Tab-separated table of C-alpha atoms in Angstrom:
chain	number	residue	atom	x	y	z
A	1	MET	CA	-24.899	-10.765	17.734
A	2	ARG	CA	-24.895	-14.485	18.413
A	3	GLU	CA	-28.293	-14.325	19.676
A	4	VAL	CA	-29.535	-13.016	16.261
A	5	ASP	CA	-27.732	-15.632	14.389
A	6	ASP	CA	-28.998	-18.393	16.484
A	7	ALA	CA	-32.673	-16.960	15.982
A	8	LEU	CA	-32.119	-17.092	12.403
A	9	ALA	CA	-30.734	-20.658	12.467
A	10	ARG	CA	-33.508	-21.703	14.477
A	11	ALA	CA	-35.896	-20.129	12.009
A	12	TYR	CA	-34.187	-22.005	9.193
A	13	ALA	CA	-34.380	-25.185	11.065
A	14	GLN	CA	-38.049	-24.643	11.788
A	15	ARG	CA	-38.874	-23.915	8.262
A	16	ALA	CA	-36.989	-26.973	7.133
A	17	GLY	CA	-38.746	-29.224	9.786
A	18	SER	CA	-42.027	-27.815	9.047
A	19	GLY	CA	-41.978	-28.662	5.421
A	20	LEU	CA	-42.382	-25.352	4.138
A	21	PRO	CA	-40.878	-24.688	0.831
A	22	GLN	CA	-37.226	-23.732	0.910
A	23	GLY	CA	-37.367	-21.479	-1.741
A	24	VAL	CA	-38.250	-18.432	0.194
A	25	PRO	CA	-35.124	-16.804	1.429
A	26	PRO	CA	-35.287	-14.679	4.632
A	27	ALA	CA	-33.357	-11.991	2.814
A	28	PRO	CA	-33.749	-10.437	-0.465
A	29	HIS	CA	-30.105	-10.687	-1.607
A	30	LEU	CA	-30.348	-14.592	-1.341
A	31	ARG	CA	-31.628	-16.151	-4.293
A	32	ALA	CA	-34.582	-18.350	-4.296
A	33	ARG	CA	-33.641	-21.974	-4.331
A	34	THR	CA	-35.468	-25.118	-4.873
A	35	LEU	CA	-32.891	-27.695	-4.186
A	36	HIS	CA	-32.767	-29.771	-1.046
A	37	SER	CA	-35.374	-30.578	1.623
A	38	ALA	CA	-32.794	-32.656	3.612
A	39	PRO	CA	-30.363	-30.546	5.763
A	40	GLU	CA	-27.507	-31.315	3.407
A	41	PRO	CA	-25.277	-28.326	2.658
A	42	ASP	CA	-26.454	-26.377	-0.428
A	43	VAL	CA	-23.352	-26.853	-2.618
A	44	ASN	CA	-23.589	-26.467	-6.280
A	45	SER	CA	-22.209	-29.610	-7.930
A	46	GLU	CA	-20.673	-27.467	-10.574
A	47	HIS	CA	-18.213	-25.957	-8.110
A	48	SER	CA	-16.686	-29.177	-7.205
A	49	VAL	CA	-13.170	-28.967	-7.729
A	50	GLU	CA	-9.917	-30.959	-6.659
A	51	LEU	CA	-7.915	-28.894	-4.120
A	52	GLN	CA	-4.305	-28.393	-4.617
A	53	TRP	CA	-3.086	-28.576	-1.048
A	54	PRO	CA	0.092	-26.795	-0.276
A	55	ALA	CA	3.076	-28.859	0.376
A	56	LEU	CA	3.421	-27.207	3.852
A	57	VAL	CA	0.104	-28.473	4.869
A	58	LEU	CA	0.741	-32.060	3.861
A	59	SER	CA	3.921	-31.997	5.469
A	60	LEU	CA	2.513	-30.743	8.734
A	61	GLU	CA	-0.227	-33.357	8.404
A	62	ARG	CA	2.325	-35.994	7.780
A	63	ASP	CA	4.796	-35.156	10.506
A	64	TRP	CA	2.469	-33.863	13.194
A	65	GLY	CA	-0.745	-35.169	12.149
A	66	ALA	CA	-1.586	-36.674	15.656
A	67	ARG	CA	-1.493	-32.975	17.046
A	68	PHE	CA	-4.026	-31.816	14.844
A	69	GLU	CA	-6.140	-34.843	15.349
A	70	ARG	CA	-6.080	-33.955	19.050
A	71	MET	CA	-7.029	-30.518	18.294
A	72	ALA	CA	-9.784	-31.645	16.153
A	73	GLN	CA	-11.097	-33.780	18.892
A	74	LEU	CA	-11.032	-30.765	21.209
A	75	LEU	CA	-13.121	-28.925	18.762
A	76	LEU	CA	-15.517	-31.552	18.448
A	77	ALA	CA	-15.787	-31.825	22.156
A	78	ALA	CA	-16.389	-28.202	22.427
A	79	ARG	CA	-18.993	-28.459	19.846
A	80	GLN	CA	-20.950	-31.172	21.376
A	81	LYS	CA	-20.562	-29.831	25.168
A	82	GLN	CA	-20.685	-26.118	24.581
A	83	GLY	CA	-22.478	-25.861	21.244
A	84	LEU	CA	-19.769	-23.984	19.494
A	85	LYS	CA	-20.049	-24.154	16.015
A	86	VAL	CA	-18.354	-21.046	14.508
A	87	ILE	CA	-14.758	-20.803	15.375
A	88	LEU	CA	-12.542	-17.901	14.632
A	89	PHE	CA	-8.952	-18.352	14.207
A	90	THR	CA	-7.231	-14.969	14.584
A	91	SER	CA	-3.768	-13.905	15.394
A	92	CYS	CA	-2.193	-10.733	16.573
A	93	HIS	CA	-0.248	-10.074	13.341
A	94	ARG	CA	0.019	-11.434	9.926
A	95	ALA	CA	2.160	-14.357	8.697
A	96	GLU	CA	1.840	-16.118	11.991
A	97	GLY	CA	0.491	-19.407	10.187
A	98	ARG	CA	-3.099	-18.893	10.723
A	99	THR	CA	-4.345	-20.004	7.153
A	100	THR	CA	-1.875	-22.943	7.202
A	101	LEU	CA	-3.202	-24.099	10.596
A	102	VAL	CA	-6.684	-23.546	9.611
A	103	LEU	CA	-6.478	-25.699	6.328
A	104	THR	CA	-4.382	-28.489	8.379
A	105	LEU	CA	-6.916	-28.646	10.852
A	106	ALA	CA	-9.689	-28.745	8.210
A	107	ARG	CA	-8.003	-31.890	6.656
A	108	ALA	CA	-8.161	-33.564	10.169
A	109	LEU	CA	-11.766	-32.496	10.666
A	110	SER	CA	-12.704	-33.620	7.215
A	111	ARG	CA	-11.830	-37.228	8.153
A	112	GLN	CA	-14.709	-36.752	10.910
A	113	PRO	CA	-18.428	-37.547	10.191
A	114	ILE	CA	-19.361	-33.899	10.189
A	115	ARG	CA	-19.732	-31.159	7.685
A	116	THR	CA	-17.012	-28.958	7.914
A	117	LEU	CA	-16.575	-25.430	6.224
A	118	VAL	CA	-13.585	-23.291	5.852
A	119	LEU	CA	-14.729	-19.632	5.668
A	120	ASP	CA	-12.127	-17.217	4.410
A	121	ALA	CA	-13.003	-14.221	6.294
A	122	ASP	CA	-9.941	-12.414	6.177
A	123	LEU	CA	-11.380	-9.104	4.878
A	124	THR	CA	-7.924	-7.414	4.224
A	125	GLY	CA	-5.854	-10.336	2.920
A	126	PRO	CA	-7.722	-13.292	1.831
A	127	MET	CA	-5.349	-16.391	1.295
A	128	VAL	CA	-7.342	-19.520	1.306
A	129	ALA	CA	-8.300	-19.610	-2.308
A	130	ARG	CA	-4.691	-18.650	-3.483
A	131	LEU	CA	-3.015	-21.478	-1.226
A	132	LEU	CA	-5.292	-24.076	-2.596
A	133	GLY	CA	-4.803	-23.103	-6.160
A	134	LEU	CA	-8.182	-21.794	-6.806
A	135	ARG	CA	-9.549	-19.113	-8.863
A	136	PRO	CA	-13.124	-18.879	-7.919
A	137	GLN	CA	-15.415	-16.860	-9.975
A	138	LEU	CA	-17.478	-15.816	-6.971
A	139	GLY	CA	-16.467	-15.276	-3.403
A	140	LEU	CA	-17.786	-14.201	-0.042
A	141	GLU	CA	-17.668	-10.576	-1.068
A	142	ASP	CA	-20.030	-11.230	-3.868
A	143	VAL	CA	-22.428	-12.849	-1.479
A	144	ILE	CA	-22.523	-10.125	0.969
A	145	GLU	CA	-22.048	-7.046	-1.314
A	146	HIS	CA	-23.768	-8.162	-4.489
A	147	GLY	CA	-26.447	-10.521	-3.353
A	148	THR	CA	-24.910	-13.532	-5.000
A	149	ALA	CA	-26.343	-16.846	-3.819
A	150	ILE	CA	-24.339	-18.762	-1.243
A	151	VAL	CA	-24.698	-21.826	-3.250
A	152	ASP	CA	-22.837	-20.303	-6.228
A	153	ALA	CA	-20.030	-19.082	-3.969
A	154	LEU	CA	-19.198	-22.194	-2.150
A	155	VAL	CA	-16.598	-24.571	-3.482
A	156	ASP	CA	-17.051	-28.209	-2.679
A	157	SER	CA	-14.008	-30.871	-2.700
A	158	PRO	CA	-15.870	-34.167	-2.394
A	159	ASP	CA	-12.446	-36.102	-2.493
A	160	ASP	CA	-11.418	-34.082	0.643
A	161	HIS	CA	-14.995	-34.114	2.085
A	162	LEU	CA	-14.673	-30.448	2.703
A	163	THR	CA	-16.418	-27.149	1.618
A	164	LEU	CA	-14.850	-23.863	1.187
A	165	LEU	CA	-16.442	-20.329	1.083
A	166	PRO	CA	-13.437	-18.266	-0.301
A	167	MET	CA	-12.804	-14.592	-1.000
A	168	GLN	CA	-11.450	-13.283	-4.141
A	169	THR	CA	-10.178	-10.003	-3.115
A	170	ALA	CA	-10.086	-7.794	-0.195
A	171	VAL	CA	-13.015	-5.809	1.035
A	172	ALA	CA	-13.042	-2.283	0.537
A	173	ARG	CA	-15.219	-1.388	3.426
A	174	PRO	CA	-14.761	-4.090	6.206
A	175	ARG	CA	-16.779	-2.171	8.670
A	176	GLU	CA	-19.858	-2.153	6.283
A	177	PHE	CA	-19.092	-5.603	5.279
A	178	LEU	CA	-19.346	-6.938	8.859
A	179	ALA	CA	-22.141	-4.651	9.918
A	180	SER	CA	-24.518	-5.744	6.768
A	181	PRO	CA	-27.544	-7.763	7.414
A	182	ALA	CA	-26.250	-9.987	4.586
A	183	TRP	CA	-23.435	-11.064	6.550
A	184	THR	CA	-25.647	-11.819	9.541
A	185	CYS	CA	-27.985	-13.886	7.282
A	186	THR	CA	-25.166	-15.604	5.539
A	187	LEU	CA	-23.582	-16.808	8.654
A	188	ALA	CA	-26.944	-18.094	9.991
A	189	ARG	CA	-27.434	-20.020	6.903
A	190	LEU	CA	-24.016	-21.533	7.055
A	191	ARG	CA	-24.727	-22.391	10.681
A	192	ARG	CA	-27.548	-24.120	9.672
A	193	ASP	CA	-25.903	-26.043	6.792
A	194	PHE	CA	-22.843	-27.055	8.370
A	195	ASP	CA	-21.811	-28.721	11.636
A	196	LEU	CA	-18.469	-26.841	12.344
A	197	ILE	CA	-17.142	-23.604	10.752
A	198	LEU	CA	-13.643	-22.658	10.621
A	199	VAL	CA	-13.368	-18.939	10.170
A	200	ASP	CA	-10.047	-17.761	9.059
A	201	GLY	CA	-10.105	-14.191	10.128
A	202	GLY	CA	-7.828	-11.309	9.810
A	203	PRO	CA	-5.093	-10.435	12.549
A	204	LEU	CA	-6.384	-8.362	15.427
A	205	PHE	CA	-3.587	-5.609	14.979
A	206	SER	CA	-3.204	-4.553	11.636
A	207	GLY	CA	-0.631	-1.844	12.002
A	208	LEU	CA	-2.033	1.577	13.336
A	209	SER	CA	-5.330	1.046	11.640
A	210	ALA	CA	-8.274	-0.167	13.465
A	211	ALA	CA	-8.782	-3.852	13.339
A	212	LEU	CA	-12.016	-5.651	12.745
A	213	LEU	CA	-13.447	-8.359	14.880
A	214	HIS	CA	-15.761	-10.904	13.848
A	215	ARG	CA	-18.566	-10.892	16.369
A	216	SER	CA	-20.757	-13.470	14.857
A	217	VAL	CA	-18.590	-16.265	16.081
A	218	ASP	CA	-18.937	-18.789	19.086
A	219	ALA	CA	-15.305	-18.888	20.163
A	220	ALA	CA	-11.786	-17.985	19.143
A	221	VAL	CA	-8.447	-19.637	18.711
A	222	LEU	CA	-5.381	-17.212	19.066
A	223	VAL	CA	-2.673	-18.405	16.758
A	224	ARG	CA	0.690	-17.302	17.964
A	225	HIS	CA	4.075	-17.181	16.399
A	226	ARG	CA	6.281	-17.073	19.452
A	227	GLY	CA	9.068	-15.253	17.729
A	228	MET	CA	6.913	-12.674	16.519
A	229	THR	CA	4.289	-12.109	19.040
A	230	GLY	CA	5.132	-11.402	22.587
A	231	ASP	CA	3.371	-11.763	25.897
A	232	ARG	CA	2.059	-8.288	26.061
A	233	ALA	CA	0.549	-8.553	22.436
A	234	VAL	CA	-1.070	-11.802	23.663
A	235	LEU	CA	-2.366	-10.161	26.778
A	236	ARG	CA	-3.764	-7.387	24.568
A	237	ALA	CA	-5.334	-9.728	22.115
A	238	ARG	CA	-7.149	-11.508	25.222
A	239	GLU	CA	-8.360	-8.195	26.298
A	240	VAL	CA	-9.713	-7.337	22.843
A	241	LEU	CA	-11.564	-10.619	22.550
A	242	GLU	CA	-12.751	-10.648	26.011
A	243	ALA	CA	-14.074	-6.851	25.229
A	244	GLY	CA	-15.937	-8.050	22.309
A	245	GLY	CA	-17.770	-11.087	24.060
A	246	ILE	CA	-15.883	-13.748	22.339
A	247	PRO	CA	-14.727	-16.477	24.497
A	248	LEU	CA	-10.900	-17.734	23.813
A	249	LEU	CA	-10.617	-21.499	23.650
A	250	GLY	CA	-6.941	-21.293	23.852
A	251	SER	CA	-3.871	-20.339	21.778
A	252	ALA	CA	-2.310	-22.310	18.983
A	253	GLU	CA	1.415	-22.027	18.969
A	254	THR	CA	3.149	-21.970	15.666
A	255	PHE	CA	6.846	-22.152	14.611
A	256	VAL	CA	7.748	-23.847	17.753
B	1	MET	CA	-26.127	-3.411	14.618
B	2	GLY	CA	-24.171	-0.309	14.107
B	3	GLN	CA	-20.772	0.226	12.667
B	4	ALA	CA	-19.434	0.954	16.034
B	5	ASP	CA	-20.276	-2.454	17.158
B	6	VAL	CA	-17.931	-4.039	14.538
B	7	VAL	CA	-14.720	-2.065	15.404
B	8	ILE	CA	-12.790	-3.354	18.043
B	9	GLU	CA	-13.051	-1.434	21.214
B	10	MET	CA	-9.746	-1.226	22.656
B	11	PRO	CA	-10.107	-1.874	26.312
B	12	ALA	CA	-7.952	-0.409	29.118
B	13	ILE	CA	-4.741	-2.273	29.608
B	14	ARG	CA	-4.895	-4.449	32.677
B	15	SER	CA	-2.421	-6.576	34.302
B	16	GLU	CA	-2.169	-10.276	33.343
B	17	GLU	CA	-3.297	-11.253	36.700
B	18	SER	CA	-6.666	-9.688	36.112
B	19	LEU	CA	-7.510	-11.891	33.186
B	20	PRO	CA	-9.173	-15.284	34.336
B	21	GLY	CA	-6.631	-18.149	34.152
B	22	SER	CA	-4.057	-18.715	31.684
B	23	LEU	CA	-4.318	-19.330	28.191
B	24	ALA	CA	-4.443	-22.905	27.131
B	25	VAL	CA	-2.307	-24.175	24.359
B	26	LEU	CA	-4.400	-26.033	22.134
B	27	ILE	CA	-1.601	-27.088	19.694
B	28	GLU	CA	1.926	-26.563	19.268
B	29	VAL	CA	3.002	-26.676	15.567
B	30	PRO	CA	6.733	-27.091	14.913
B	31	GLU	CA	8.339	-25.412	12.080
B	32	THR	CA	8.393	-27.587	9.257
B	33	LYS	CA	10.261	-27.178	5.946
B	34	ALA	CA	8.126	-28.584	3.202
B	35	ARG	CA	11.261	-29.014	0.806
B	36	GLN	CA	13.057	-31.111	3.448
B	37	SER	CA	10.173	-33.213	3.908
B	38	THR	CA	9.657	-33.788	0.261
B	39	ARG	CA	13.138	-35.033	0.020
B	40	ARG	CA	12.495	-37.327	2.813
B	41	LEU	CA	9.571	-38.904	0.661
B	42	ARG	CA	11.708	-39.714	-2.269
B	43	PRO	CA	12.538	-43.510	-2.366
B	44	ALA	CA	16.173	-44.184	-1.470
B	45	GLN	CA	17.885	-44.657	-4.773
B	46	PRO	CA	20.093	-47.774	-5.242
B	47	ARG	CA	23.696	-47.384	-5.152
B	48	THR	CA	25.026	-47.573	-8.768
B	49	ARG	CA	28.238	-45.784	-8.083
B	50	VAL	CA	30.606	-48.358	-9.344
B	51	VAL	CA	28.564	-48.837	-12.446
B	52	ARG	CA	28.217	-45.015	-13.061
B	53	ARG	CA	32.035	-44.390	-12.616
B	54	GLN	CA	33.330	-45.378	-15.976
B	55	PRO	CA	31.260	-43.494	-18.144
B	56	ARG	CA	31.633	-40.277	-15.937
B	57	LEU	CA	35.453	-40.827	-16.104
B	58	ARG	CA	35.370	-41.246	-19.766
B	59	LYS	CA	33.331	-38.029	-20.031
B	60	ARG	CA	35.909	-36.127	-17.856
B	61	ARG	CA	38.789	-37.482	-20.012
B	62	LEU	CA	37.046	-36.415	-23.116
B	63	ARG	CA	36.166	-33.128	-21.730
B	64	SER	CA	39.663	-32.417	-20.620
B	65	GLU	CA	41.178	-33.200	-23.890
B	66	VAL	CA	38.865	-30.891	-25.842
B	67	ARG	CA	39.449	-28.269	-23.225
B	68	LEU	CA	43.179	-28.807	-23.681
B	69	ALA	CA	42.937	-28.830	-27.510
B	70	GLY	CA	40.650	-25.544	-27.430
B	71	CYS	CA	43.257	-23.693	-25.227
B	72	ALA	CA	46.070	-24.737	-27.415
B	73	LEU	CA	44.351	-23.435	-30.507
B	74	LEU	CA	43.411	-20.353	-28.818
B	75	ALA	CA	47.009	-19.754	-27.715
B	76	LEU	CA	48.472	-20.487	-31.178
B	77	ILE	CA	45.992	-18.871	-33.468
B	78	PRO	CA	47.132	-15.381	-32.699
B	79	ILE	CA	50.796	-16.134	-33.084
B	80	VAL	CA	50.355	-18.018	-36.157
B	81	SER	CA	48.178	-15.289	-37.549
B	82	ALA	CA	50.585	-12.615	-36.940
B	83	CYS	CA	53.531	-14.515	-38.381
B	84	THR	CA	51.833	-15.250	-41.618
B	85	LEU	CA	49.870	-11.986	-42.062
B	86	GLY	CA	51.482	-9.312	-40.068
B	87	TRP	CA	55.173	-9.804	-40.289
B	88	SER	CA	55.548	-11.194	-43.741
B	89	ASN	CA	53.794	-8.413	-45.721
B	90	HIS	CA	55.409	-5.033	-45.323
B	91	PRO	CA	53.337	-2.491	-46.969
B	92	ASP	CA	55.129	0.047	-49.079
B	93	ARG	CA	52.995	2.944	-47.936
B	94	ILE	CA	51.755	3.316	-44.513
B	95	LEU	CA	48.186	4.664	-43.974
B	96	ALA	CA	49.462	7.107	-41.725
B	97	CYS	CA	51.564	8.818	-44.594
B	98	SER	CA	48.086	9.874	-46.020
B	99	ILE	CA	48.215	12.777	-43.305
B	100	SER	CA	50.573	15.355	-44.563
B	101	ASP	CA	53.215	16.462	-42.053
B	102	PRO	CA	52.902	20.246	-41.264
B	103	LEU	CA	56.619	20.568	-41.436
B	104	GLU	CA	56.471	19.228	-45.108
B	105	ALA	CA	53.829	21.934	-45.749
B	106	VAL	CA	55.951	24.730	-44.518
B	107	ALA	CA	58.831	23.343	-46.598
B	108	ASP	CA	56.610	23.483	-49.676
B	109	GLY	CA	56.245	27.238	-49.404
B	110	ASP	CA	52.621	27.465	-48.972
B	111	LEU	CA	52.513	29.244	-45.837
B	112	PRO	CA	56.068	31.097	-45.686
B	113	GLY	CA	57.143	32.150	-42.311
B	114	GLY	CA	53.659	31.230	-40.807
B	115	PRO	CA	52.537	28.512	-38.721
B	116	PRO	CA	51.682	25.335	-39.970
B	117	ARG	CA	48.487	25.411	-42.074
B	118	LEU	CA	45.213	24.371	-41.230
B	119	GLY	CA	42.141	23.003	-42.121
B	120	LEU	CA	41.038	21.009	-45.053
B	121	ASP	CA	43.630	21.420	-47.752
B	122	TYR	CA	42.530	19.959	-51.094
B	123	GLN	CA	45.434	19.809	-53.459
B	124	GLY	CA	43.652	19.686	-56.808
B	125	GLY	CA	45.158	19.191	-60.136
B	126	GLN	CA	47.974	16.691	-60.719
B	127	GLY	CA	48.838	16.699	-57.306
B	128	ALA	CA	45.690	15.427	-56.201
B	129	ALA	CA	45.833	12.635	-58.698
B	130	SER	CA	49.241	11.709	-57.683
B	131	SER	CA	48.961	11.956	-53.764
B	132	PRO	CA	45.952	11.377	-51.605
B	133	ALA	CA	44.058	14.395	-49.970
B	134	ALA	CA	46.057	16.001	-47.139
B	135	PHE	CA	44.462	17.047	-44.037
B	136	VAL	CA	46.324	19.717	-42.056
B	137	LEU	CA	45.356	20.958	-38.669
B	138	SER	CA	45.475	24.732	-38.117
B	139	SER	CA	44.066	27.348	-35.696
B	140	GLU	CA	43.316	29.924	-38.650
B	141	PRO	CA	39.991	30.060	-40.450
B	142	ALA	CA	40.016	27.894	-43.586
B	143	ILE	CA	38.165	30.614	-45.684
B	144	ALA	CA	38.766	34.130	-45.228
B	145	VAL	CA	36.705	36.614	-47.153
B	146	PRO	CA	38.307	39.919	-47.075
B	147	GLY	CA	36.039	42.831	-45.986
B	148	ALA	CA	33.553	40.282	-44.743
B	149	THR	CA	32.793	42.365	-41.759
B	150	ASP	CA	31.886	45.430	-43.713
B	151	VAL	CA	28.922	43.938	-45.363
B	152	PRO	CA	25.714	45.279	-43.863
B	153	VAL	CA	23.244	42.761	-42.773
B	154	ASN	CA	19.587	43.823	-43.052
B	155	PHE	CA	17.163	41.709	-41.230
B	156	PRO	CA	13.921	42.041	-42.972
B	157	GLY	CA	11.104	43.576	-40.847
B	158	PHE	CA	13.499	44.780	-38.172
B	159	VAL	CA	14.643	47.935	-39.826
B	160	LEU	CA	12.020	50.310	-40.837
B	161	PRO	CA	12.368	52.674	-43.744
B	162	ASP	CA	12.918	56.205	-42.748
B	163	ASP	CA	11.872	57.886	-45.931
B	164	SER	CA	8.084	57.099	-45.750
B	165	ARG	CA	5.260	57.618	-43.580
B	166	GLU	CA	3.170	54.919	-41.925
B	167	ASP	CA	-0.227	54.405	-42.967
B	168	LEU	CA	-2.609	56.711	-41.812
B	169	SER	CA	-4.635	53.938	-40.016
B	170	HIS	CA	-1.550	52.986	-38.097
B	171	GLU	CA	-0.288	56.507	-37.289
B	172	GLY	CA	0.254	57.259	-33.689
B	173	SER	CA	-0.347	53.862	-32.582
């Protein structure tokens, strides 16, 4: 799956480098655009908002900002050395601090000279928009399911030097969602436009139902609440990720 | 890519030793209470305890006086009202007297030798004008119609006449 994304990203890059018109999308669901010839991310200026960061995120950044800076440096180093661009943040269960960690880390990465995107891909319980006080008119599900242009769904925060692709509601059919070619094309396009993409994915084990795995990512970080997730669950999560072909960068211990 | 590629394929459970290496801890995030931290952010307020003491004490004195006066009023009002309204005016006729005593009715001879009368007893004429209407409890029916049980009851439509034949069109049906 990653090879397909890379091929699409290379095709985008070649198209941009050859000076071909940018208005021809590779997929019919993407609207033609005649905006930028430079590799700047396509973000509609009308969607620039001021994010309302949660108090918990600000508190974590203030008290433990050095740790997040260190992790941001680790991700940047992994990106430069190994070419990891799309990082999945997942956990064994819900409420392990995954979204809060992603948002705090995004704030640390926003101070770096890279284009960072926070992609809310928790298909069963999106929380990014709600935590940031956003009520987006369009979301990732509109892009994938209804063919809305990515430009219209991206939310840019110039003050924070950060871009979001939120989700409005949970997806009714997550399997079809991730299996659709629109998802592949969308992720390939985001790979081209952004330097680092933090994917806030859903939990690996959602009760008795079959969990879904984002296979279009380069690596994963397992967020773990020590009081909630035991060693056996972590071991199982490692096996799941390994079986899915997703290298595990490490774990992020929360609520320590 | 099929749908089966998306769903997690649960691998066979293995031992921890079979996984390559141990899981690196990238970050440890301590538990933080946002409210506590926001309290820390507040600038320390100057201590104006001595200055603020006097108005507080005044307030307390005023409140206690008001409270004491209110309690005293609440305690005295029922006593005063009882003395002025309840015990000074003795009514000539008690309201309960409007209900006639069954023994009194027996003594009047309305029901000689019988049990006390019952029902709504309306004393018309001069008696009604002189005294209020009396209500007497009784277990007997108030209105007794002699021979009421002998009156035949006809339910129209349920009793067919015997002397006439049915219509020919309905005969035998």
